[in-house]
Coordinates of C-alpha atoms in Angstrom, one line a residue:
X1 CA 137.2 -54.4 -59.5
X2 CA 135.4 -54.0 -56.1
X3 CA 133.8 -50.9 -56.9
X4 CA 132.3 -53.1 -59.8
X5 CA 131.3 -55.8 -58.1
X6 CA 130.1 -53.7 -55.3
X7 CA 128.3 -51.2 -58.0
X8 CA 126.1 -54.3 -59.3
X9 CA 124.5 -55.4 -56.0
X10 CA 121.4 -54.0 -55.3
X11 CA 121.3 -50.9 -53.1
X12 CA 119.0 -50.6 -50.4
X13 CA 116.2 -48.5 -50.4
X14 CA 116.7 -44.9 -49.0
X15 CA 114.6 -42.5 -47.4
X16 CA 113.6 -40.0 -50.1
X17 CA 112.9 -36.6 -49.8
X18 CA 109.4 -38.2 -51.0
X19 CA 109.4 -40.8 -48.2
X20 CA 110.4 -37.7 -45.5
X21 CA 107.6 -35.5 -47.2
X22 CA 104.5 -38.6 -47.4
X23 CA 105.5 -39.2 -43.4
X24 CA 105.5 -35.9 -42.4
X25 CA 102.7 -34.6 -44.3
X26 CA 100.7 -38.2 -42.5
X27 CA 101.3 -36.8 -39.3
X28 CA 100.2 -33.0 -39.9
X29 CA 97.3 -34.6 -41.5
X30 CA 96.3 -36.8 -38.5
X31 CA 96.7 -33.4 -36.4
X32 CA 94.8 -31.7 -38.7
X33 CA 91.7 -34.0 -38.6
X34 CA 92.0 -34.4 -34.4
X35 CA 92.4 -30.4 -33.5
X36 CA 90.5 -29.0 -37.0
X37 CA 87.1 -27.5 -35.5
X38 CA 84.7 -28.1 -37.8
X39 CA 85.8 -31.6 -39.0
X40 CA 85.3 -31.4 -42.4
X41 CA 89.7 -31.9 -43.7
X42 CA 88.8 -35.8 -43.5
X43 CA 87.0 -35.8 -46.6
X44 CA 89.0 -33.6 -48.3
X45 CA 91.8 -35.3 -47.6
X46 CA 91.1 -39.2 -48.6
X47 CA 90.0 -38.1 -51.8
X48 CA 92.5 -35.1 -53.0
X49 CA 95.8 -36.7 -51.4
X50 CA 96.2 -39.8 -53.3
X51 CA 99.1 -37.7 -55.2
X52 CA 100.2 -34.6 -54.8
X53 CA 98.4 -33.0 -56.8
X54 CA 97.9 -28.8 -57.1
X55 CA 94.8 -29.2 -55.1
X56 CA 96.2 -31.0 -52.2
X57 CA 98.8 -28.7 -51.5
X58 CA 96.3 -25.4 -52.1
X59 CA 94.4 -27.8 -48.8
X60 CA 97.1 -28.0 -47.2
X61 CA 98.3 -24.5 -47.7
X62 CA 94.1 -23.9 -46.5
X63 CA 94.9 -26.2 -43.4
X64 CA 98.4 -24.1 -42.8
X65 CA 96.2 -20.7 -42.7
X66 CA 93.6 -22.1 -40.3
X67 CA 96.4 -23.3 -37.9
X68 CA 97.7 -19.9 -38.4
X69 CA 94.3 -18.5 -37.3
X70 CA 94.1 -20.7 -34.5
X71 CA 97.1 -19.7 -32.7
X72 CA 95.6 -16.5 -32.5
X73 CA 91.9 -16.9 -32.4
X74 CA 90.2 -20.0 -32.7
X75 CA 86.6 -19.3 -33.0
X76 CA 85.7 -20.1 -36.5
X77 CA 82.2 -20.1 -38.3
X78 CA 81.1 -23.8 -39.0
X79 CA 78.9 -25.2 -42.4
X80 CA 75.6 -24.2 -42.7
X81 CA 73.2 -27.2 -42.5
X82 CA 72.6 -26.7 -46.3
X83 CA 75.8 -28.0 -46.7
X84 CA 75.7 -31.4 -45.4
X85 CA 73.6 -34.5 -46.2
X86 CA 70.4 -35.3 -43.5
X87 CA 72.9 -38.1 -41.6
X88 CA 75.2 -35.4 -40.4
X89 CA 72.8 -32.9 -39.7
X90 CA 72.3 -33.8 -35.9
X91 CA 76.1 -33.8 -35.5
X92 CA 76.6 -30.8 -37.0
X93 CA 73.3 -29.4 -34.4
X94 CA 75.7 -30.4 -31.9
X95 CA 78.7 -29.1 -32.8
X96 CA 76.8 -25.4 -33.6
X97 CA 75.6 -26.0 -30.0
X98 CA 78.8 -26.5 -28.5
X99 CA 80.4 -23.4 -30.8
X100 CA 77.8 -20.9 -29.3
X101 CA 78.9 -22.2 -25.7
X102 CA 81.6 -19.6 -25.5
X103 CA 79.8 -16.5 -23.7
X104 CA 81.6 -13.0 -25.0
X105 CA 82.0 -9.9 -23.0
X106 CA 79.8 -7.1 -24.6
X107 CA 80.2 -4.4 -22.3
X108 CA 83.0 -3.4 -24.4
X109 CA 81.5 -2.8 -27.7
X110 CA 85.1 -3.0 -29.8
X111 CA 86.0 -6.5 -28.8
X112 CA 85.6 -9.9 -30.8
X113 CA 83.2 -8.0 -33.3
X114 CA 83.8 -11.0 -36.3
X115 CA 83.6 -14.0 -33.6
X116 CA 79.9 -12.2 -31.8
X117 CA 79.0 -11.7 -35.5
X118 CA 79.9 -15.6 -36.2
X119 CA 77.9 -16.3 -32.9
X120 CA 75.3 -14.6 -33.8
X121 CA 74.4 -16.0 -37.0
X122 CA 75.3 -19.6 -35.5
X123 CA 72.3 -19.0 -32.9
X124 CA 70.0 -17.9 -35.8
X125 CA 70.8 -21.5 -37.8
X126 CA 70.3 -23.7 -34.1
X127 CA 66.6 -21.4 -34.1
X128 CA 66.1 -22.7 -37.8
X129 CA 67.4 -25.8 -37.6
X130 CA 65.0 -26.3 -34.0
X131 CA 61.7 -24.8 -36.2
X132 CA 61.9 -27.0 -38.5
X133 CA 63.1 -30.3 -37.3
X134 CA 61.2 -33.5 -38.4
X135 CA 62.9 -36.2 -36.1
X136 CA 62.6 -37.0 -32.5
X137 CA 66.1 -34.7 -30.5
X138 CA 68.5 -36.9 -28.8
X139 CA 69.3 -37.8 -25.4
X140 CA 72.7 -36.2 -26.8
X141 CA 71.2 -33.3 -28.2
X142 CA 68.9 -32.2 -25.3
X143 CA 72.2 -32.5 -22.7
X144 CA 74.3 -30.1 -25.4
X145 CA 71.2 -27.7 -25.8
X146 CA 70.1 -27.3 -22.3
X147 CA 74.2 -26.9 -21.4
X148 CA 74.3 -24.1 -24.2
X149 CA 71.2 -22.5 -22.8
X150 CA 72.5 -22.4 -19.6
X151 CA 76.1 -21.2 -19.8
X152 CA 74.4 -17.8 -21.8
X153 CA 71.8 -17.4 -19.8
X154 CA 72.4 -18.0 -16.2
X155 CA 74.8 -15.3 -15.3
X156 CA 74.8 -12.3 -12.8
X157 CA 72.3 -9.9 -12.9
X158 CA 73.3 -6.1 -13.6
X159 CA 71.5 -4.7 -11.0
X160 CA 70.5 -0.9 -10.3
X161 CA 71.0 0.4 -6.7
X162 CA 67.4 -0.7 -4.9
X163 CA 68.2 1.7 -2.2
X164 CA 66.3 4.3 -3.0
X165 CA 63.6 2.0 -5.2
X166 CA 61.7 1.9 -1.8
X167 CA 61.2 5.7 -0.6
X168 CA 57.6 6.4 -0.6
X169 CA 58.3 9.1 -2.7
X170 CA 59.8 7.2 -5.7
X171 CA 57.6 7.0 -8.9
X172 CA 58.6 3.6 -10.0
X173 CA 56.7 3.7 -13.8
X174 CA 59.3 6.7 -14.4
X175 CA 62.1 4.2 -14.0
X176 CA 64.4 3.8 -16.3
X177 CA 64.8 0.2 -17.4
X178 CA 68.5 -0.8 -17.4
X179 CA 68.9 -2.7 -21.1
X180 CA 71.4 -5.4 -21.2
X181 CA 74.1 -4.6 -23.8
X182 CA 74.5 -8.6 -24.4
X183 CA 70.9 -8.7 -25.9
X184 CA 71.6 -9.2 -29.1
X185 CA 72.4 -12.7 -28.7
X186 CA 70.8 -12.9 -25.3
X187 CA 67.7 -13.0 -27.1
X188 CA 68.3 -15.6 -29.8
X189 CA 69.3 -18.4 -27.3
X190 CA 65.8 -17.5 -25.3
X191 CA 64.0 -17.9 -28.7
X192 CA 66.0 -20.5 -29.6
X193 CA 65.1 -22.4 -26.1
X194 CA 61.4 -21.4 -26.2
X195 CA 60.8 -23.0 -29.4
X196 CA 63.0 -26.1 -28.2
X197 CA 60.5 -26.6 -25.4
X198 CA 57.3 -26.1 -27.4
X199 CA 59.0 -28.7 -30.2
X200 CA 56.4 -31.8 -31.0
X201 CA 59.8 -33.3 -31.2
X202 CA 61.5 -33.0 -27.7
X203 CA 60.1 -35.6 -25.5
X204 CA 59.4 -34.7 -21.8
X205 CA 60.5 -37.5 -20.5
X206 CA 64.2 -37.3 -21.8
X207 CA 63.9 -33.3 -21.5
X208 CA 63.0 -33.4 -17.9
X209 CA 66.0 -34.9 -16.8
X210 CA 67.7 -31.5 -18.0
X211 CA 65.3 -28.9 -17.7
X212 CA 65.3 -29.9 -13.6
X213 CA 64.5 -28.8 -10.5
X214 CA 68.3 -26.5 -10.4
X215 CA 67.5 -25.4 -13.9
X216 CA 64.1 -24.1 -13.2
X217 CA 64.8 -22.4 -9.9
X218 CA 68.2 -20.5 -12.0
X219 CA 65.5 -19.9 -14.7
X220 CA 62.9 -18.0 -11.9
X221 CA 66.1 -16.1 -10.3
X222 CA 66.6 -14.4 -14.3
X223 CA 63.2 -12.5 -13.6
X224 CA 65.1 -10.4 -11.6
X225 CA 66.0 -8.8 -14.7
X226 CA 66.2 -5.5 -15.4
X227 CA 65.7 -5.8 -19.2
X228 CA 62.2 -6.0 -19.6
X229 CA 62.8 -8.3 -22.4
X230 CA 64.1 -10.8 -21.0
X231 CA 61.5 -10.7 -18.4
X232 CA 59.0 -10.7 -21.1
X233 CA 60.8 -14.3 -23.0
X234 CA 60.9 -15.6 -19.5
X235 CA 56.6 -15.2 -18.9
X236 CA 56.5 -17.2 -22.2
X237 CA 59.1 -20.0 -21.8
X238 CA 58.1 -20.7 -17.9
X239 CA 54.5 -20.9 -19.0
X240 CA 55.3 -23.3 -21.4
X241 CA 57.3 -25.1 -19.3
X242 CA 54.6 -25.5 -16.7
X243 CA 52.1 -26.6 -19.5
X244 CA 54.4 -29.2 -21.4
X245 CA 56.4 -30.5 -18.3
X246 CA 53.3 -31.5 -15.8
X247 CA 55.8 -32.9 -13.1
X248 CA 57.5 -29.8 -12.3
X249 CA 54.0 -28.0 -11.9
X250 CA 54.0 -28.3 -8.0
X251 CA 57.5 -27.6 -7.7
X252 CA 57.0 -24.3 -9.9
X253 CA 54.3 -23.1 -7.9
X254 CA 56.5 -23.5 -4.6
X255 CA 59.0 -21.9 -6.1
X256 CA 57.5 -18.8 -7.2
X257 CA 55.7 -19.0 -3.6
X258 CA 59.7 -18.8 -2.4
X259 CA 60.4 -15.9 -4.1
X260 CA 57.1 -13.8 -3.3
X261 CA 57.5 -14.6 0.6
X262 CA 61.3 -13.5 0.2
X263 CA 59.9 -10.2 -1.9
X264 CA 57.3 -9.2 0.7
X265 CA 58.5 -10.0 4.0
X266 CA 62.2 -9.3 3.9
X267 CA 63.5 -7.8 0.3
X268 CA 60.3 -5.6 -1.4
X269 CA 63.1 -6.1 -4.4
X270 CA 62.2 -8.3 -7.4
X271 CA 61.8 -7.1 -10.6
X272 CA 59.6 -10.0 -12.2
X273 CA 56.4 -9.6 -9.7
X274 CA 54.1 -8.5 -12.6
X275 CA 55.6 -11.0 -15.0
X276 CA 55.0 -14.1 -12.4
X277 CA 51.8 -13.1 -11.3
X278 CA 50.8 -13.0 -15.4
X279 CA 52.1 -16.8 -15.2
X280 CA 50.0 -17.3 -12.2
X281 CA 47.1 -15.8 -13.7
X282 CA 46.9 -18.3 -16.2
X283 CA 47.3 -21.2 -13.9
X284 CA 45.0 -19.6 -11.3
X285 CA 42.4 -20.1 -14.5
X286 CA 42.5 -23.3 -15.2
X287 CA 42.5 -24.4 -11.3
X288 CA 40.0 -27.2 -11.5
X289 CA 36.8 -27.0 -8.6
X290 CA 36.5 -27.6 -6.1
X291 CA 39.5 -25.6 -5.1
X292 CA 42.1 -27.1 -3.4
X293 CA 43.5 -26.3 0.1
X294 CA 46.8 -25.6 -1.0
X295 CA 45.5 -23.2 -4.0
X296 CA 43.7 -21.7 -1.3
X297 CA 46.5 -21.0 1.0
X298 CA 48.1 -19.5 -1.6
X299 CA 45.9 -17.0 -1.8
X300 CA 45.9 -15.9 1.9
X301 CA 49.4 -16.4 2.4
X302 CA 50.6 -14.9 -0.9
X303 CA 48.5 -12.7 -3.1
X304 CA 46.6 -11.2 -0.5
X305 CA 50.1 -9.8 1.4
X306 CA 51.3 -8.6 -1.7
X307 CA 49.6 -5.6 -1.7
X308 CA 51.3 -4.9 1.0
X309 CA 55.1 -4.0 -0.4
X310 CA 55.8 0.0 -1.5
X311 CA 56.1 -1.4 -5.3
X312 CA 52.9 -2.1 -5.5
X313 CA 51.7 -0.2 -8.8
X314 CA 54.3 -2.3 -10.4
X315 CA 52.3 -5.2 -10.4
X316 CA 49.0 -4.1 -8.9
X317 CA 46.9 -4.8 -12.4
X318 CA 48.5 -8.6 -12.7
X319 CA 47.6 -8.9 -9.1
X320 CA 44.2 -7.9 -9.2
X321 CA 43.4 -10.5 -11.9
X322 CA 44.6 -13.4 -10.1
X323 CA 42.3 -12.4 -6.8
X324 CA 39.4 -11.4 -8.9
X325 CA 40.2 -15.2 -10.4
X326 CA 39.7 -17.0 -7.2
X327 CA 36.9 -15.2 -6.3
X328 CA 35.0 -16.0 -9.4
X329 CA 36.0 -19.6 -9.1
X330 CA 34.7 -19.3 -5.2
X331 CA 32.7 -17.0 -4.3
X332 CA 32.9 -17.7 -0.7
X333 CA 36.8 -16.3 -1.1
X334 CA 35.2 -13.0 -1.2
X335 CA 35.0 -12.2 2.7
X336 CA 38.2 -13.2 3.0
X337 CA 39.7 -11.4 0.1
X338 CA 38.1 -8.1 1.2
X339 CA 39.3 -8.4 5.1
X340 CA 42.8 -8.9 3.6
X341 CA 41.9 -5.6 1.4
X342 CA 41.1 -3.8 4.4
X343 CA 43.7 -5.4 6.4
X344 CA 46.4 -3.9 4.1
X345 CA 44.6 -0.6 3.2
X346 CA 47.0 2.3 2.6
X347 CA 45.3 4.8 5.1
X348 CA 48.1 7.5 4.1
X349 CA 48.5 6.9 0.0
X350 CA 45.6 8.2 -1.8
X351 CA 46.7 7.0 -5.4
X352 CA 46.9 3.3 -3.8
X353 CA 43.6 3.9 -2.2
X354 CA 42.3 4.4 -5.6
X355 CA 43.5 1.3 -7.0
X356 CA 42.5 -0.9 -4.3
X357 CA 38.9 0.7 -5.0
X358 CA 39.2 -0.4 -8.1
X359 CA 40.0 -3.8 -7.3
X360 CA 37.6 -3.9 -4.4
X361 CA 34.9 -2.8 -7.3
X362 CA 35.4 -6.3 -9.5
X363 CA 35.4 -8.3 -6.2
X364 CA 32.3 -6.9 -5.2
X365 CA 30.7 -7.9 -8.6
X366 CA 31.3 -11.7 -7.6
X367 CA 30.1 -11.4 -4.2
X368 CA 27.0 -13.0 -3.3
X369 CA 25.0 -11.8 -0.4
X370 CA 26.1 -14.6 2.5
X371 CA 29.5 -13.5 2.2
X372 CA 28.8 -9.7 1.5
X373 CA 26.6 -10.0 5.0
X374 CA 29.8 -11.0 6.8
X375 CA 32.5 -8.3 5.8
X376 CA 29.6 -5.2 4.9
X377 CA 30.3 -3.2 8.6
X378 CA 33.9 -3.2 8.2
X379 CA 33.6 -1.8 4.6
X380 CA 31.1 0.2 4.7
X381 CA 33.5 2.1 7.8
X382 CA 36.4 2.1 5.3
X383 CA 34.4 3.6 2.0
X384 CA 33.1 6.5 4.3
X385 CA 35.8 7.3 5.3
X386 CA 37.6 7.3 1.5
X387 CA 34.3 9.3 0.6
X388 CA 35.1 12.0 3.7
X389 CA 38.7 12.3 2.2
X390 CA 39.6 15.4 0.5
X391 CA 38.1 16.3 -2.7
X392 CA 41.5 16.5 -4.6
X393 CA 42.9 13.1 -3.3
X394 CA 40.9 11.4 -6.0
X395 CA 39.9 9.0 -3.2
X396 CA 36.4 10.3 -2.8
X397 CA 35.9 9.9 -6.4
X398 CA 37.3 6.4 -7.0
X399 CA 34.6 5.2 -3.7
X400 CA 31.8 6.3 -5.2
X401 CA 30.9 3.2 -8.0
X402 CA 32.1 1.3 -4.9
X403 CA 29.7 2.8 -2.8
X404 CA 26.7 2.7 -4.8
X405 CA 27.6 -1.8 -6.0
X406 CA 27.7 -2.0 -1.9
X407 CA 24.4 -0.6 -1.7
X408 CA 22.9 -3.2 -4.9
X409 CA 24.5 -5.9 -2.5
X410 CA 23.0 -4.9 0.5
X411 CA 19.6 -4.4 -0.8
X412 CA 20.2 -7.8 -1.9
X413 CA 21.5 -9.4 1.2
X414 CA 19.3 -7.6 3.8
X415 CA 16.6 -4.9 2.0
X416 CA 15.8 -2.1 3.5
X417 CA 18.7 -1.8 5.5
X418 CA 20.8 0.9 4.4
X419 CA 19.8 3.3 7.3
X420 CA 20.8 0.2 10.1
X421 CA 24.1 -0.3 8.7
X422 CA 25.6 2.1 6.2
X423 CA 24.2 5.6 7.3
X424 CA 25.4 5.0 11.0
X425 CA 29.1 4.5 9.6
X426 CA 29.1 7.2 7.2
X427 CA 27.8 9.5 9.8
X428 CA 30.5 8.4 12.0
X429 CA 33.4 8.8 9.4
X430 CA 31.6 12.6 8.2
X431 CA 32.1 13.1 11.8
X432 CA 35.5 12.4 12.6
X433 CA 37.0 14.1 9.7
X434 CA 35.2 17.3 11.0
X435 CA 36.2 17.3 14.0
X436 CA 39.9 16.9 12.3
X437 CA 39.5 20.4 11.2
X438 CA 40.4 19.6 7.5
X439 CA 39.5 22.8 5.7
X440 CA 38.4 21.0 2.4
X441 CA 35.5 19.2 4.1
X442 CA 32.7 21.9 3.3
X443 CA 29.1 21.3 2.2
X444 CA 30.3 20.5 -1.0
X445 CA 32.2 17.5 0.7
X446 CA 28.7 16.8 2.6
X447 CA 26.6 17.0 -0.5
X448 CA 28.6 14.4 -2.7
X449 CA 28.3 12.3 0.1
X450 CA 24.5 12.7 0.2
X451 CA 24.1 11.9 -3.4
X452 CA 25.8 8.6 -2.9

């Protein structure tokens, strides 16, 4: 009787293996979604979990292998822009940034092959993705690309020893440049960052509160470089930065200013001298006249000195440019420029004699006669003596197209004066290196010099 009255009342509800299974699989979805890298499981979920149907469990199973995969490596490839509508685009930009954060170690060749691979081909989308935009960036976006830019990029240098870099005897064109085996992607993030700076739609104002003062001076330190690519993106990407960002120019110019004074008076090591000086070239061009005191300056206390260090054939031809740009600009720079020439005149290297003939031979075409008047004694003295040098130095020959524009100058400046001021020194120079004894100086030596 009681189990039949008992039997008839309702029973209360149980927990089902059903109920067990829809709370449980509620919480390993929530955890999915939250830790789940690329974020696309929501989606899936909402619409393929009402019931559980084949193709919810084959998502969950999907979900199951990439927790698998994430115990033991979590770097996973994210969807291509393709495969999203335009509203998610910028999110997924962000998320693509953030996944090309992680910095992998390629001096081991055998290590994390599928996740640089997965890198890679991440970096080649954000270059895409940066080419083609049609929409202003973000405050957001500038932050995450300017972070991913500088977590790959500003790293230690692998350096060669410099000891020996600075021996008189060392040829430094033979040098083998040291290649950096992390290239491969090294160089997508700088073309990925170039064409972010030179983007119509990155706005300088936003951008400048990232690409800082700290950010340019770790951007100068990379043209220490020993890749001579690198050096080569980072010519490009500072001289757009100087163009597109006009309130950093005067900090850029002390900067590099910083670096040269550290090069010439206390390291002689930096291998970016020629690459700078390129950058200054340009800016030294479009220097606006009058010239400044400051641009001035710079070249007494900067490009003048730098033909002072042993690595000077490194840069020479970049250097030459930038004087031979001041002096066209001003011509009145030329006295000064040439006393600085003769000031650091290498008396005992006859291949750097040659090339600071050479240069001496483009200043010389700017000069007008005031300033020739005021430096002529002291150079005509130096270009005897390079023509009383010995024939096989290659000195002699290199002065003599410098010789002959001194004398169209003088004529100019004073005519019929080459007998007060240009014999009197030659003779004095002829002399001296007689009385040396030097066995090469014969009347061969004597009759070049009288066809001059």
């Amino acid at each position: 009787m009681i189990k039949q009255i008992l039997g008839k009342l309702p029973k209360k509800p149980s927990k089902s293996a059903d109920g067990f299974s829809s709370s449980n699989h509620a919480r390993s979805r929530s955890s999915d979604i939250a830790s789940h890298k690329w974020g696309n499981v929501k989606d899936a979920i909402v619409s393929g979990h009402t019931s559980a149907t084949s193709t919810g469990f084959d998502h969950v199973n999907k979900i199951s292998q990439v927790e698998d995969l994430k115990a033991t490596d979590s770097y996973e490839a994210l969807p291509s822009f393709r495969e999203v509508p335009n509203s998610e685009k910028q999110n997924l930009f962000i998320r693509k940034l953030n996944l090309c954060c992680t910095v992998f170690d390629f001096t081991d060749s055998t290590k994390n092959l599928k996740e640089k691979e997965i890198k890679r081909q991440t970096l080649l989308e954000l270059v895409d993705y940066v080419s083609s935009a049609n929409g202003k960036f973000t405050e957001t976006i500038m932050q995450e690309a300017i972070k991913m830019v500088s977590l790959n990029l500003f790293r230690p240098l692998n350096a060669q020893p410099h000891e020996n870099k600075v021996l008189g005897g060392y040829d430094f064109e033979e040098e083998e440049p040291l290649m950096d085996p992390a290239w491969p992607h090294l160089q997508i993030v700088y073309e990925f960052f170039l064409r972010f700076v030179a983007s119509p739609e990155t706005d300088t104002k936003l951008a400048k509160r990232y690409v800082d003062h700290p950010f340019i001076l770790k951007l100068l330190d990379l043209f220490d470089s020993e890749d001579p690519r690198e050096r080569e993106y980072l010519k490009t990407i500072l001289h757009r930065i100087y163009g597109k960002f006009m309130v950093h120019r005067p900090f850029i110019r002390k900067a590099i200013n910083n670096i040269f004074y550290r090069f010439i008076f206390e390291t002689e090591k930096f291998n970016g001298v020629a690459e700078l000086l390129e950058v200054l070239g340009s800016i030294i061009n479009g220097f606006a006249l009058p010239l400044k005191e400051e641009h001035k300056l710079f070249l007494v206390r900067v490009l003048i000195p730098l033909h002072k260090p042993k690595p000077l054939p490194m840069y020479h031809q970049q250097l030459s440019y930038c004087i031979t740009q001041f002096v066209e600009k001003d011509s009145k720079l030329a006295d000064t420029v040439i006393r600085g020439l003769l000031k650091y005149w290498p008396i005992t290297n006859s291949s750097k004699e040659v090339m600071f003939l050479s240069e001496l031979e483009e200043v010389l075409e700017a000069i007008q006669p005031p300033e020739f008047q005021r430096c002529m004694v002291p150079l005509f003295h130096r270009l005897a003596c390079c023509l009383c040098s010995p024939p096989l130095s290659g000195c002699r020959t290199g002065a003599v197209p410098v010789e002959q524009r001194s004398h169209r100058e003088l004529d100019q400046a004073t005519p019929q004066s080459y007998t007060a001021y240009y014999l009197p020194c030659l003779g004095e120079e002829y002399s001296k290196s007689l009385e040396s004894g030097c066995p090469e100086l014969d009347a061969k030596c004597a009759q070049d010099i009288l066809r001059c």
